[in-house]
mmCIF file of C-alpha atoms in Angstrom:
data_model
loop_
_atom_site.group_PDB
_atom_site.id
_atom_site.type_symbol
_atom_site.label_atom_id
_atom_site.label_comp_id
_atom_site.label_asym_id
_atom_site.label_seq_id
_atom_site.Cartn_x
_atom_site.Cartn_y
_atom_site.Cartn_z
ATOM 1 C CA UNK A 1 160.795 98.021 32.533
ATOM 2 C CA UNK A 2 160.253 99.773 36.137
ATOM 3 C CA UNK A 3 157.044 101.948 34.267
ATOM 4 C CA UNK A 4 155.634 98.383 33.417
ATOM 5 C CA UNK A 5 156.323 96.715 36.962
ATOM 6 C CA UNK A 6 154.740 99.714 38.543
ATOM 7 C CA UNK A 7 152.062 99.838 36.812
ATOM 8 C CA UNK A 8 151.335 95.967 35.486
ATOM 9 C CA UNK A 9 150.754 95.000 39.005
ATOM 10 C CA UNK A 10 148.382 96.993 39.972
ATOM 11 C CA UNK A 11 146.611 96.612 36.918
ATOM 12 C CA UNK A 12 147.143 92.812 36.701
ATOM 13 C CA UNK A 13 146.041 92.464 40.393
ATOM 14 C CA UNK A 14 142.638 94.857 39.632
ATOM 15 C CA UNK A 15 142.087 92.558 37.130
ATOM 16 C CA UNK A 16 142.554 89.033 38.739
ATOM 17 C CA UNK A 17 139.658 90.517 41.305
ATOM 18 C CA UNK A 18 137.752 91.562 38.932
ATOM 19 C CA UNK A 19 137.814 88.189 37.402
ATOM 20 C CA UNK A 20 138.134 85.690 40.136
ATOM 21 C CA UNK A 21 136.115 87.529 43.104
ATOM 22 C CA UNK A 22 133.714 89.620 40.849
ATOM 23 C CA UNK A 23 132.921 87.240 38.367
ATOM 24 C CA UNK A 24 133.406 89.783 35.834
ATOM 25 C CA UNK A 25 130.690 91.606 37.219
ATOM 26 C CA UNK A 26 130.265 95.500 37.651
ATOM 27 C CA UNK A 27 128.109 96.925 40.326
ATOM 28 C CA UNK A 28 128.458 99.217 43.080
ATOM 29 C CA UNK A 29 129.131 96.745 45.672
ATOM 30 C CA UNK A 30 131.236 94.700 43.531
ATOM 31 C CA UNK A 31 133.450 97.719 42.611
ATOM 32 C CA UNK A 32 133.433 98.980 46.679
ATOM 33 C CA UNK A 33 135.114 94.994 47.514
ATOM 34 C CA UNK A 34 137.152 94.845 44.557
ATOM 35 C CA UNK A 35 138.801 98.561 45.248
ATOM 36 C CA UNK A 36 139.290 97.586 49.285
ATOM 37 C CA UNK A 37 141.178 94.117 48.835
ATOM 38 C CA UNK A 38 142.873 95.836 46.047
ATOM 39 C CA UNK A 39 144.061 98.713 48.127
ATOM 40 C CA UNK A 40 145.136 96.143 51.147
ATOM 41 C CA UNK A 41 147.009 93.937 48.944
ATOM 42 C CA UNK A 42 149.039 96.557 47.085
ATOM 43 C CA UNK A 43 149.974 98.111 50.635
ATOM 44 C CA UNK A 44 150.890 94.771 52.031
ATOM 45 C CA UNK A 45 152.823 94.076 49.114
ATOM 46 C CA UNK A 46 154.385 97.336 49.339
ATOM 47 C CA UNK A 47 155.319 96.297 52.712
ATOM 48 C CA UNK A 48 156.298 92.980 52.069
ATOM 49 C CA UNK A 49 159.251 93.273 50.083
ATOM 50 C CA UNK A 50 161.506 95.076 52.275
ATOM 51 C CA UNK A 51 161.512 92.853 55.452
ATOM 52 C CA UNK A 52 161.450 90.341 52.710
ATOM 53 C CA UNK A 53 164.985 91.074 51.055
ATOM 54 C CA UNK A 54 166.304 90.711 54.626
ATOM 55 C CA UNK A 55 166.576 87.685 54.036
ATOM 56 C CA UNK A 56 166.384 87.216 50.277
ATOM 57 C CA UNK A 57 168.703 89.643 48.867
ATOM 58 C CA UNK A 58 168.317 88.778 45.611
ATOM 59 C CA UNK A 59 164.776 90.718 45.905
ATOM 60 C CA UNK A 60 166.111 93.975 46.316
ATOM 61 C CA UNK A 61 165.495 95.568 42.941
ATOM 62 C CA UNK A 62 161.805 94.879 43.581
ATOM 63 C CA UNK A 63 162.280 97.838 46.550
ATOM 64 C CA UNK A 64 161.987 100.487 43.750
ATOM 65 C CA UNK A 65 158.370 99.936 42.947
ATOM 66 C CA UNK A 66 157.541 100.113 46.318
ATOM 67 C CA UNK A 67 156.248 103.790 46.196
ATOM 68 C CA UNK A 68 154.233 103.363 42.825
ATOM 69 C CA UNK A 69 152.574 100.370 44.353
ATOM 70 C CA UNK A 70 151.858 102.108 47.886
ATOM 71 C CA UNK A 71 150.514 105.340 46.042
ATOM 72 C CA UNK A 72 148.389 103.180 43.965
ATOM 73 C CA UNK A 73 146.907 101.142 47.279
ATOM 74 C CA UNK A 74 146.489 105.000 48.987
ATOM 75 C CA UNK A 75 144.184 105.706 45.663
ATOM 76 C CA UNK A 76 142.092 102.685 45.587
ATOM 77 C CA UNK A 77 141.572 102.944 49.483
ATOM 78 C CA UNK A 78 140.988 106.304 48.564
ATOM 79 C CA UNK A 79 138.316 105.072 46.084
ATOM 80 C CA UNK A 80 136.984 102.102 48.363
ATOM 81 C CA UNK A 81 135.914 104.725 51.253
ATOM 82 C CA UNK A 82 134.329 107.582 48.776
ATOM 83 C CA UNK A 83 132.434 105.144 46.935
ATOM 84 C CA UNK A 84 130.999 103.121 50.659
ATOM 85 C CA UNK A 85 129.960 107.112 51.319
ATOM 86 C CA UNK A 86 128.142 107.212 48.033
ATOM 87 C CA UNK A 87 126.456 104.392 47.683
ATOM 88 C CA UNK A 88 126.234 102.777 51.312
ATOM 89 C CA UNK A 89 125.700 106.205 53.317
ATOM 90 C CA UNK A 90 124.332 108.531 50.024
ATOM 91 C CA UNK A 91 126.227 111.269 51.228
ATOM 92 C CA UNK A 92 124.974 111.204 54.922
ATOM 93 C CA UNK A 93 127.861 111.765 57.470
ATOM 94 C CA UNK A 94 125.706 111.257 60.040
ATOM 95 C CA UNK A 95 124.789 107.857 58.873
ATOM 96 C CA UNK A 96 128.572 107.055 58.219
ATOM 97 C CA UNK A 97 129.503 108.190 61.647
ATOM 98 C CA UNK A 98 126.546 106.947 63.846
ATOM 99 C CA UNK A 99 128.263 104.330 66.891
ATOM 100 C CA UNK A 100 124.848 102.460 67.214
ATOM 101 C CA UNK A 101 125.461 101.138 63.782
ATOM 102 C CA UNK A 102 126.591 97.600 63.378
ATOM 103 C CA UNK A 103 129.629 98.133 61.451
ATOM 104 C CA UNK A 104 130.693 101.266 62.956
ATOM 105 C CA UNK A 105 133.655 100.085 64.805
ATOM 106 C CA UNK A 106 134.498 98.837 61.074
ATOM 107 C CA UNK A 107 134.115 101.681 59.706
ATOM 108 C CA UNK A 108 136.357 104.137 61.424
ATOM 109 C CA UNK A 109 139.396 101.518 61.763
ATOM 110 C CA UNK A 110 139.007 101.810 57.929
ATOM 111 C CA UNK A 111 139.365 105.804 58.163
ATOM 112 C CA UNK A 112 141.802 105.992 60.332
ATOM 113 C CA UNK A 113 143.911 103.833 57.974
ATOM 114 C CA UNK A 114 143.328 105.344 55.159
ATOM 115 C CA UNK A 115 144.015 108.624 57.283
ATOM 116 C CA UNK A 116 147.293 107.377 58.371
ATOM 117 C CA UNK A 117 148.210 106.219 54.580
ATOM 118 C CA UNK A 118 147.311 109.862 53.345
ATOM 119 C CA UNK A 119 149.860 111.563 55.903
ATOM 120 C CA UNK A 120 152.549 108.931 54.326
ATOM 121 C CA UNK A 121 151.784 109.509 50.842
ATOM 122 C CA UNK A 122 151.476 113.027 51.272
ATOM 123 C CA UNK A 123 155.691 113.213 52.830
ATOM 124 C CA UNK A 124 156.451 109.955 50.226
ATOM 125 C CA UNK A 125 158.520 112.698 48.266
ATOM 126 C CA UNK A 126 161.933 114.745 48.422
ATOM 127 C CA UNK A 127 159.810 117.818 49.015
ATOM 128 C CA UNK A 128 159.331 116.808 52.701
ATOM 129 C CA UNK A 129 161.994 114.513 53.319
ATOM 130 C CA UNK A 130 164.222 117.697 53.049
ATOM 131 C CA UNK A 131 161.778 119.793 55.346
ATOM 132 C CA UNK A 132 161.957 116.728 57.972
ATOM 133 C CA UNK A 133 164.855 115.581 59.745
ATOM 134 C CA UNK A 134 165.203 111.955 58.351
ATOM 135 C CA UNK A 135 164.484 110.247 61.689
ATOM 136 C CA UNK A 136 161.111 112.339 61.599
ATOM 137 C CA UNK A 137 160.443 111.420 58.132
ATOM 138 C CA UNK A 138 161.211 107.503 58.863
ATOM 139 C CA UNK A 139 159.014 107.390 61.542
ATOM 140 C CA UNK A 140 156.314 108.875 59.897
ATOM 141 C CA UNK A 141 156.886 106.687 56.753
ATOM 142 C CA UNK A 142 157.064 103.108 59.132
ATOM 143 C CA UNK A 143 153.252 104.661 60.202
ATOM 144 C CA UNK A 144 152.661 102.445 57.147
ATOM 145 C CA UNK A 145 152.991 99.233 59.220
ATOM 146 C CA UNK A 146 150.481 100.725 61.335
ATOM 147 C CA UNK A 147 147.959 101.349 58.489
ATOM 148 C CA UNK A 148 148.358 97.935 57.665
ATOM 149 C CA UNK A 149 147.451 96.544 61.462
ATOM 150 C CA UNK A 150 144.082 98.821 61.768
ATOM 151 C CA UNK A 151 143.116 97.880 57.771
ATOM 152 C CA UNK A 152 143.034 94.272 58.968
ATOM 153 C CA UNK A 153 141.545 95.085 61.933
ATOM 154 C CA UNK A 154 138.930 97.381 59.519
ATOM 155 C CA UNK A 155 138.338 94.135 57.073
ATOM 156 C CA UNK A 156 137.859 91.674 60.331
ATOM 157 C CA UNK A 157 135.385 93.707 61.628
ATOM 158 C CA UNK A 158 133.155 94.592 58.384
ATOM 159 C CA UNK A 159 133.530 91.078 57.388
ATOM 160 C CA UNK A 160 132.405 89.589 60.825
ATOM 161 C CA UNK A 161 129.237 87.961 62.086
ATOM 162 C CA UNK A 162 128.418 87.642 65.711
ATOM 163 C CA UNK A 163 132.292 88.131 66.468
ATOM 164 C CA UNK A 164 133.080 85.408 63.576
ATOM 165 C CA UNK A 165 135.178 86.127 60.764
ATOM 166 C CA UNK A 166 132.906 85.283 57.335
ATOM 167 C CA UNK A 167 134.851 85.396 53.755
ATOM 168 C CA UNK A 168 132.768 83.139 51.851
ATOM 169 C CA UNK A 169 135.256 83.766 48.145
ATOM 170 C CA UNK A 170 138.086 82.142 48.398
ATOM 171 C CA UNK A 171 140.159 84.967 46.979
ATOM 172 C CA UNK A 172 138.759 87.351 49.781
ATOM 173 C CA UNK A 173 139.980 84.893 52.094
ATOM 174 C CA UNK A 174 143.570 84.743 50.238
ATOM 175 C CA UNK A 175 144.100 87.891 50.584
ATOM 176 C CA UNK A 176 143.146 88.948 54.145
ATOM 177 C CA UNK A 177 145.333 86.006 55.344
ATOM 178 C CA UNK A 178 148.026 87.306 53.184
ATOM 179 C CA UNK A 179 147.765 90.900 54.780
ATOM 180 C CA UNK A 180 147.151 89.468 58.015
ATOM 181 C CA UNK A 181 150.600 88.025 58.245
ATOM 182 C CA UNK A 182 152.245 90.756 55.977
ATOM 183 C CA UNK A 183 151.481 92.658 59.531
ATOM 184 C CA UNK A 184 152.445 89.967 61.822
ATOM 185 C CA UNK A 185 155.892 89.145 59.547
ATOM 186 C CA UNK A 186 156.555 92.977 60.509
ATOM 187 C CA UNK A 187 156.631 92.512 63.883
ATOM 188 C CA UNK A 188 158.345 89.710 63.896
ATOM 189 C CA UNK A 189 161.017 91.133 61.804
ATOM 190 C CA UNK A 190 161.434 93.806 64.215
ATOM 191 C CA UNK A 191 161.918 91.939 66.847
ATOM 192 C CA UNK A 192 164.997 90.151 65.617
ATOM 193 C CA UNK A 193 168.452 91.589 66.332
ATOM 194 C CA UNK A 194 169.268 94.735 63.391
ATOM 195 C CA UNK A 195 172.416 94.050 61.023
ATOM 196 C CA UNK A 196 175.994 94.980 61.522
#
């Protein structure tokens, strides 16, 4: 049951954009904006349920597919950036990385998530929580959150106008509200006084 969980959400949720952003369509760009809200829901879901089950604890069994889902939003971010370098840049870094382009600023918010998310995945196992002390490895692991902040920050900026946020698909719109408070729930969780 915990295989299927891990795995049928993902899936299911690649599939719902494929269907209801995509239009069951395959192209390049199609594929690049299905992988990138894939890869920010599945971390924001990831993210979710813990401050979540703070105050449902009835949720708490949905904590162990936290680390599937989070290495599976690491891959399609993963997937989302190579494929912008392929077919938006055609393999020209200085293209990718030139400031006087208009979604620059865009553009390395979105690396230095995915950045931060491959440093978490990479310690996500007993392997190097055993080589870190566990406050080390916690801290590293809550950089997460932080991911989360600058990928909304990444998908503000690509998707602005002029300075003005433009989703036209609904479902685009769903989800960067849904990561967009995912991040803000955080710090408001944090802010409140820890248990006893």
């Amino acid at each position: 049951m915990k295989r299927l969980i891990d795995f049928g959400v993902p899936i299911g949720l690649y599939l719902l954009y494929f269907q209801f952003y995509n239009f069951g369509k395959i192209s390049p760009s199609e594929v690049i904006k299905t992988t990138g809200l894939l890869s920010i829901t599945l971390i924001s879901l990831t993210l979710f349920v813990g401050p979540l089950c703070r105050f449902f604890p009835s949720l708490e069994p949905f904590k162990a597919h936290r680390k599937a889902w989070g290495l599976f939003g690491f891959f399609a971010g993963l997937a989302h950036a190579v494929l912008i370098y392929i077919f938006y840049f055609k393999y020209d870094l200085a293209r990718l990385f030139n400031p006087a382009g208009p979604k620059y600023y865009g553009l390395l918010a979105g690396l230095v998530s995915l950045i931060i998310l491959a440093v978490v995945t990479l310690t996500s196992n007993k392997t190097a929580l055993n080589a870190l002390s566990p406050t080390t490895w916690k801290r590293i692991q809550s950089l997460s959150y932080l991911a989360l902040i600058i990928a909304v920050l990444h998908f503000y900026l690509v998707e602005s106008v002029n300075g003005v946020l433009v989703i036209k698909r609904v479902v685009g719109q769903i989800t960067f509200g849904f990561a967009a408070f995912v991040a803000l729930f955080r710090i408001l969780v944090q802010l409140l006084p820890k248990k006893k």
